[in-house]
mmCIF file of C-alpha atoms in Angstrom:
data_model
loop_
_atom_site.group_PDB
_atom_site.id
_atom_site.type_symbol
_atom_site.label_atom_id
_atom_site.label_comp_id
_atom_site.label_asym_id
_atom_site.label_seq_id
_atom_site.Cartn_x
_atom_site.Cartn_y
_atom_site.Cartn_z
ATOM 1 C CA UNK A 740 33.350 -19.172 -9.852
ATOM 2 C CA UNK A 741 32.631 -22.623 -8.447
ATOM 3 C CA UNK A 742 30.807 -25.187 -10.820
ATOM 4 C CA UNK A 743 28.960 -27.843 -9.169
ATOM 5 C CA UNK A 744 27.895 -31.047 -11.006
ATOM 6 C CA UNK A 745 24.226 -32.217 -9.752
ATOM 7 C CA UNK A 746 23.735 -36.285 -9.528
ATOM 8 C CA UNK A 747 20.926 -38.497 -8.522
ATOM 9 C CA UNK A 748 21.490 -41.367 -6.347
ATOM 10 C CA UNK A 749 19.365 -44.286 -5.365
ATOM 11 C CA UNK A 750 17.642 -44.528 -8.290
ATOM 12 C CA UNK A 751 14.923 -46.766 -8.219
ATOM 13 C CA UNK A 752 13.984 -49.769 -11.049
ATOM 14 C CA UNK A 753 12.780 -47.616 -14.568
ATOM 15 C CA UNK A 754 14.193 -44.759 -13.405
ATOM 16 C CA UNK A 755 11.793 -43.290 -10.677
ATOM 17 C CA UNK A 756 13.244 -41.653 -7.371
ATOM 18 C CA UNK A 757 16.763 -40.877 -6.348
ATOM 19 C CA UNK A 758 17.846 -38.142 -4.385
ATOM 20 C CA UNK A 759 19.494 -34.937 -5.544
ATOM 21 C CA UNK A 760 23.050 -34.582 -4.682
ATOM 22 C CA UNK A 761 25.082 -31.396 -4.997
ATOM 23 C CA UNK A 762 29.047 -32.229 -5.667
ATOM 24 C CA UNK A 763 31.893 -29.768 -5.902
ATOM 25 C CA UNK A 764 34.500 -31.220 -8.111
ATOM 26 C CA UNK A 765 37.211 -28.649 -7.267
ATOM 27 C CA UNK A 766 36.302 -28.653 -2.950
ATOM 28 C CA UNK A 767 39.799 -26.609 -2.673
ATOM 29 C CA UNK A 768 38.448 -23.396 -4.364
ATOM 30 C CA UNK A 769 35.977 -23.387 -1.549
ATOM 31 C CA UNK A 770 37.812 -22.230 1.508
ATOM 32 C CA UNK A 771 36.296 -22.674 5.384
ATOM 33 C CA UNK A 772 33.241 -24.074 6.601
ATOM 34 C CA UNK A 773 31.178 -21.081 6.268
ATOM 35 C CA UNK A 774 31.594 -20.685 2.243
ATOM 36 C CA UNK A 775 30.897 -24.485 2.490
ATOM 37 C CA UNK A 776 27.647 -24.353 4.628
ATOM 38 C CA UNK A 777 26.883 -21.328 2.594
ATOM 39 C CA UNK A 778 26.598 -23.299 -0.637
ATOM 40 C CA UNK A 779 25.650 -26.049 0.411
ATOM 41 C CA UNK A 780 21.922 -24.449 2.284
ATOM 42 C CA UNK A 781 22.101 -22.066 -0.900
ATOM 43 C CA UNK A 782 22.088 -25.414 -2.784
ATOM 44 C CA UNK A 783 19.517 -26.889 -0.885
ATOM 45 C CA UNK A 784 19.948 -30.652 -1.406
ATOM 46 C CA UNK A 785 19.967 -33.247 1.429
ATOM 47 C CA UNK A 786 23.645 -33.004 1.213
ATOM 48 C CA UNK A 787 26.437 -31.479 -0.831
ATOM 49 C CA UNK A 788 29.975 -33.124 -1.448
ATOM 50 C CA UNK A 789 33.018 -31.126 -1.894
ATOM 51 C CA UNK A 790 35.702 -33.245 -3.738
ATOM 52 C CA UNK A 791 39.126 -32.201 -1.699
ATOM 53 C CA UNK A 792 41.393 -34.496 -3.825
ATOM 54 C CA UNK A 793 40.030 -36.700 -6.304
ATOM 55 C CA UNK A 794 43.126 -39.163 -6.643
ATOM 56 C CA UNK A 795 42.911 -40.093 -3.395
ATOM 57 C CA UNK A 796 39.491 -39.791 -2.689
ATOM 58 C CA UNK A 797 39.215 -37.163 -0.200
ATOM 59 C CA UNK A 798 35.998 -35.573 0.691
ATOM 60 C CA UNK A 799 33.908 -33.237 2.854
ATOM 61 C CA UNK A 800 30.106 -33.525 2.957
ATOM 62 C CA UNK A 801 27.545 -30.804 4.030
ATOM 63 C CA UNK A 802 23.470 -30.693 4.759
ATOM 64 C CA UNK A 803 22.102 -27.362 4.626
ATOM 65 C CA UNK A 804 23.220 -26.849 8.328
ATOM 66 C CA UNK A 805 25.966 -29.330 9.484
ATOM 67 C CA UNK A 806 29.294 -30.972 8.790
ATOM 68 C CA UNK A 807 28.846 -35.196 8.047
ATOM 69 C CA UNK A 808 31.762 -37.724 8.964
ATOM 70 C CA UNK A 809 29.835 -39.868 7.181
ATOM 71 C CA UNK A 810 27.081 -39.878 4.921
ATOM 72 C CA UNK A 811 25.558 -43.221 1.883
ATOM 73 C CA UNK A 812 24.014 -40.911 -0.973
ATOM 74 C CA UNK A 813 27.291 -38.361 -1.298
ATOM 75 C CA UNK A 814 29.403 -41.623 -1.392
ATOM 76 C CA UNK A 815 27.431 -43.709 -3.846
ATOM 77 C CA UNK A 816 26.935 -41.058 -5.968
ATOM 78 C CA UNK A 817 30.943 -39.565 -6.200
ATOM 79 C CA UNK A 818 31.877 -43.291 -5.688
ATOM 80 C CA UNK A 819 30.301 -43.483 -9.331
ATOM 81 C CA UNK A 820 31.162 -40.073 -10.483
ATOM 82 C CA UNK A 821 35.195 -40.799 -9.982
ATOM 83 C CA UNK A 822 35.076 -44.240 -10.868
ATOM 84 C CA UNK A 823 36.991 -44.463 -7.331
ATOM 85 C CA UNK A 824 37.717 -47.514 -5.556
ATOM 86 C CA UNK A 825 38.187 -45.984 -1.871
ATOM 87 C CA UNK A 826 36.765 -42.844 -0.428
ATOM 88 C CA UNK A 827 38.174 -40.972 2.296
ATOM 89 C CA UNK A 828 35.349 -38.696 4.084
ATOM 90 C CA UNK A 829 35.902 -37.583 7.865
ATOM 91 C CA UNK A 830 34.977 -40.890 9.286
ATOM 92 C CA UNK A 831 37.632 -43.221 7.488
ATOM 93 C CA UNK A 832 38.693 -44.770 4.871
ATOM 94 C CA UNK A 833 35.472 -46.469 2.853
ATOM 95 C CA UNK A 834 35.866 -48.912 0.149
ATOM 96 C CA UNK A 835 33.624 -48.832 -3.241
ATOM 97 C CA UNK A 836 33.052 -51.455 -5.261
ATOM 98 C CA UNK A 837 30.552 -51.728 -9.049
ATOM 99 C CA UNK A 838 28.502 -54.635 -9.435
ATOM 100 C CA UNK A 839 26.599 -53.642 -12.714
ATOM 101 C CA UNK A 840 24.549 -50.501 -12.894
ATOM 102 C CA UNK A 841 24.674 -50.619 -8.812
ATOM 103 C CA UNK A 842 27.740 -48.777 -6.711
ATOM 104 C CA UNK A 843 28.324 -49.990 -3.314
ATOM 105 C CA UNK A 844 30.070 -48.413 -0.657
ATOM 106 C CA UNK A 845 31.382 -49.588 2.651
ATOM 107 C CA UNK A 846 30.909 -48.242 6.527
ATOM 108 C CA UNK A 847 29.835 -48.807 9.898
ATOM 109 C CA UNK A 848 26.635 -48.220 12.144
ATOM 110 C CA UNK A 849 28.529 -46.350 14.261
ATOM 111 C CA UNK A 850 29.270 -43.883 11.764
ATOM 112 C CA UNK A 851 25.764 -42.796 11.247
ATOM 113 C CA UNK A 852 24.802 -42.451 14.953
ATOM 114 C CA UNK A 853 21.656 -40.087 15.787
ATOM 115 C CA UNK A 854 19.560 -41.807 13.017
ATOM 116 C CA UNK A 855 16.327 -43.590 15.310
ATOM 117 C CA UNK A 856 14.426 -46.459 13.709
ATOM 118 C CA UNK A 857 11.092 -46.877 14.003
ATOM 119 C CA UNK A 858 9.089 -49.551 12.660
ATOM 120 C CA UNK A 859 5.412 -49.397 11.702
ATOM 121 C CA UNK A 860 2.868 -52.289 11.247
ATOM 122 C CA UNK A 861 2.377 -51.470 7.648
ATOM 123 C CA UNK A 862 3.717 -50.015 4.453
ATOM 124 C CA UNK A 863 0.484 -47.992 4.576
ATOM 125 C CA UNK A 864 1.294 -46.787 8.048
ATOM 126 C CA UNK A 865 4.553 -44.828 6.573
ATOM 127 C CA UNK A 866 3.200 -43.489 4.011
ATOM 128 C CA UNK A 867 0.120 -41.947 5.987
ATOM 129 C CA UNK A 868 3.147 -40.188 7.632
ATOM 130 C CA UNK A 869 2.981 -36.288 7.816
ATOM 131 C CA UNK A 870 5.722 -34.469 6.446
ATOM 132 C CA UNK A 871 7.560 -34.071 9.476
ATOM 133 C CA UNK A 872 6.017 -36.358 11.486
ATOM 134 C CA UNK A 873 4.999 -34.459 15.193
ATOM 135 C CA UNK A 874 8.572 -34.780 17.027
ATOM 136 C CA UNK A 875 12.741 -34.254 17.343
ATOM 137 C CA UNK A 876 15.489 -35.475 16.477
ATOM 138 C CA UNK A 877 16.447 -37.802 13.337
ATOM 139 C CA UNK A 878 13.424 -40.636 12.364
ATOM 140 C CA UNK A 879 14.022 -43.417 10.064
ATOM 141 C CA UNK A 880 10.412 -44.512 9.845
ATOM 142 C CA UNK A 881 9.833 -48.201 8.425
ATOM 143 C CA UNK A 882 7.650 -51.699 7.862
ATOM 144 C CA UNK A 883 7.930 -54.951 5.833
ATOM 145 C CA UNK A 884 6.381 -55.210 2.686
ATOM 146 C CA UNK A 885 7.696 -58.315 2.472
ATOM 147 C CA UNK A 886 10.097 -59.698 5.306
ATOM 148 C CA UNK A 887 10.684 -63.015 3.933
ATOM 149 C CA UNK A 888 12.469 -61.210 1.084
ATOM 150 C CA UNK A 889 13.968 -58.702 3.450
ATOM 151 C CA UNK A 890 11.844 -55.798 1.226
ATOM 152 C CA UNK A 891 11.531 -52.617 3.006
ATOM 153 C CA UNK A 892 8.785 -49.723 2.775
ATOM 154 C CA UNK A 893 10.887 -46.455 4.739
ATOM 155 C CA UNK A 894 11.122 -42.513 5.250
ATOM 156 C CA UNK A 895 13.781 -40.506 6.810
ATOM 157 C CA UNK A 896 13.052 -37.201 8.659
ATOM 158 C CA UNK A 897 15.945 -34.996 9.659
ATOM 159 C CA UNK A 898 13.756 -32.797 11.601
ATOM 160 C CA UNK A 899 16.915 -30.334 11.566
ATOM 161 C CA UNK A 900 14.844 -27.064 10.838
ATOM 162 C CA UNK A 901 16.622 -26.688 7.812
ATOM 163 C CA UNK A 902 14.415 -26.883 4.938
ATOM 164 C CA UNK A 903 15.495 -30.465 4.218
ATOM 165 C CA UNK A 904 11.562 -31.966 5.706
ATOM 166 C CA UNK A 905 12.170 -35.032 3.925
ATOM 167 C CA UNK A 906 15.121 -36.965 2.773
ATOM 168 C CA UNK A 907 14.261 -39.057 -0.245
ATOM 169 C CA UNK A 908 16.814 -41.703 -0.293
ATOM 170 C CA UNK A 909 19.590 -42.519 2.841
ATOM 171 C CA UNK A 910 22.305 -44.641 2.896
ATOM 172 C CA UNK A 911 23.321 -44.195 6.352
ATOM 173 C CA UNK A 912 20.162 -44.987 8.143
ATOM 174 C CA UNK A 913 19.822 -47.605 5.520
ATOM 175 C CA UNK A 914 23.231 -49.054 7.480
ATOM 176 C CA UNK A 915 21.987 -48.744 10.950
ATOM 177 C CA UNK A 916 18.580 -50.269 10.476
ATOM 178 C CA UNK A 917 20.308 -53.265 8.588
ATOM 179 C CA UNK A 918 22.538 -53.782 11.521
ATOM 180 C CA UNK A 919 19.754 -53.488 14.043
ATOM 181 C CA UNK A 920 17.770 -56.113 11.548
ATOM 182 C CA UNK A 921 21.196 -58.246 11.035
ATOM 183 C CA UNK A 922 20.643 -58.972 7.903
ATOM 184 C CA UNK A 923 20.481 -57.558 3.894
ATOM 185 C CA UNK A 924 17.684 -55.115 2.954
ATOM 186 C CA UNK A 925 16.012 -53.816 -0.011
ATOM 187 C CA UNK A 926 14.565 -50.559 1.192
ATOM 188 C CA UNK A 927 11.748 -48.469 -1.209
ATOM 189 C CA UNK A 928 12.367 -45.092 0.132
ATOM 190 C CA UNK A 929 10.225 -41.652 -0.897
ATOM 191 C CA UNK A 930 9.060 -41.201 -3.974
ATOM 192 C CA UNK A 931 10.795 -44.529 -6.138
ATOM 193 C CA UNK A 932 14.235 -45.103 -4.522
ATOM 194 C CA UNK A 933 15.680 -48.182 -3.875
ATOM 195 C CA UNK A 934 18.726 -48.659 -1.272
ATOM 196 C CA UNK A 935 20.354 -51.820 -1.449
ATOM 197 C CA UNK A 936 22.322 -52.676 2.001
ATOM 198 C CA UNK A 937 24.397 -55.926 2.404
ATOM 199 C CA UNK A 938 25.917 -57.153 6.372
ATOM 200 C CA UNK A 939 29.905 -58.244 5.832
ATOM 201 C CA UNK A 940 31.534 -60.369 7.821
ATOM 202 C CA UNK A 941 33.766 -57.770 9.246
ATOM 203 C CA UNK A 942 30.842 -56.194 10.799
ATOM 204 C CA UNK A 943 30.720 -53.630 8.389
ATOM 205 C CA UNK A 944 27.684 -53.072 6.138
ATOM 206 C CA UNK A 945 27.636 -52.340 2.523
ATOM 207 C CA UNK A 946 25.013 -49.793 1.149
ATOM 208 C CA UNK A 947 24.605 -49.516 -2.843
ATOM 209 C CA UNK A 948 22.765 -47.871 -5.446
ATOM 210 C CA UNK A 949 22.410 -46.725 -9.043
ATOM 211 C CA UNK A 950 23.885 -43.072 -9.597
ATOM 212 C CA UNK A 951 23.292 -40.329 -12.610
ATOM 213 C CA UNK A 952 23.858 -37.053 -13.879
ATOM 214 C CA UNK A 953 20.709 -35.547 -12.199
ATOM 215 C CA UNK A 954 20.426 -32.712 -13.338
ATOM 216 C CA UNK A 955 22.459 -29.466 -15.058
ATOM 217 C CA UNK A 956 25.707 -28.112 -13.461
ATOM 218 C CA UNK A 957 25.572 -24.853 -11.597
ATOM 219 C CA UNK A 958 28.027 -21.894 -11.918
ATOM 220 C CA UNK A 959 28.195 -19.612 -8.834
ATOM 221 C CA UNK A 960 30.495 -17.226 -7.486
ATOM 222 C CA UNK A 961 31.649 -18.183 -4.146
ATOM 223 C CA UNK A 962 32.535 -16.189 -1.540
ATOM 224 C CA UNK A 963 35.643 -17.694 0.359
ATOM 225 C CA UNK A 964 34.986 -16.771 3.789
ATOM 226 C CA UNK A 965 36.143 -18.008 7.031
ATOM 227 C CA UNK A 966 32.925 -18.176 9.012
ATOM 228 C CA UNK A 967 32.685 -21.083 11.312
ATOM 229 C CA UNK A 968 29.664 -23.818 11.521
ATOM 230 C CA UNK A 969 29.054 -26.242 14.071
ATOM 231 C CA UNK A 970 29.921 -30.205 13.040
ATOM 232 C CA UNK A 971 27.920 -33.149 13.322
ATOM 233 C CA UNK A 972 28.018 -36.532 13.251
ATOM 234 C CA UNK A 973 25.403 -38.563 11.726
#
């Protein structure tokens, strides 16, 4: 059997929003990228995290259909769930820090490549949106509610075909549209989220959140196959 712990990251202020994450604690007892892919569409979450080796932070992280190098929610939320202070996904080594109720994790823009910004003229604009918007390919759809304060109104659409029509609350195209915007954001995303980004002087960007047991933990039996997925990058 294979438990898996259900969080909820990007929480916004009271409570509302934050986005469903499925995590494997024990990622070893789930062999090959088919049993992985398996659970993790079975699941049905934006993505699933399979913890590899806790100690040292290693992880692999799944949508429904694809392999991520690199992915905010999974980190945020395991980042708070381990109490780690680096986590190793695919894409390299990213550092986690707590600042209060908020964990922040560290990566790059080009990390999350295939995410596409758009901006709107108004908050009312993206949330007129249709659930996917008419289209391919990954939107990040966005306007200022207040650009003074660098306050953000966004939505993400994978537009994968893979039952994930909207993402509630992303870290990584939280990181590319603060490096296209050069500065830090505070992004309201779906239904109550709030993504907190922050530019370092390294070039890297910092993308943070509040995390929480989400939900119950599942119990299912895996079967440990061998069945090979195609990876992405995103």
């Amino acid at each position: 059997m294979t438990d898996i712990q259900v969080l909820s990251v990007f929480g916004g202020p009271g409570g509302r929003g934050g986005n469903t994450l499925g995590v494997v604690r024990d990622g070893t007892a789930v062999r090959g990228d088919g049993s992985r892919q398996e659970i993790a569409a079975e699941l049905g979450h934006s993505e699933t995290v399979f913890i590899d080796d806790a100690e040292r932070g290693v992880v692999d992280i799944w949508t429904p259909s694809a392999r991520l190098a690199f992915a905010g929610h999974p980190l945020v939320g395991v980042g708070w769930l381990l109490g780690a202070d680096v986590l190793r996904p695919p894409a390299g080594e990213v550092p986690v820090r707590r600042d209060g109720d908020v964990t922040w994790v560290r990566g790059r823009a080009e990390w999350a490549s295939g995410r596409r910004t758009e901006r709107f003229a108004s908050p009312a604009e993206v949330e007129a949106l249709p659930a996917p918007p008419v289209g391919e390919g990954w939107l990040y759809a966005w306007a200022w509610q207040d650009e003074a304060a660098g306050r953000v109104r966004a939505r993400a659409f994978p537009r994968r075909g893979d039952g994930v029509v909207e993402d509630e609350a992303t870290g990584a195209a939280a990181i590319v549209l603060t490096h296209e915007q050069g500065r830090a954001l505070d992004i309201r995303q779906g239904g109550g989220s709030q993504i907190l980004t922050l530019p370092r002087p390294d070039g890297s960007i910092e993308v943070g959140g509040r995390a929480r047991a989400g939900g119950s933990s599942v119990r299912r039996r895996a079967r440990l196959t061998g069945r090979r997925t195609t990876a992405a990058v995103g």
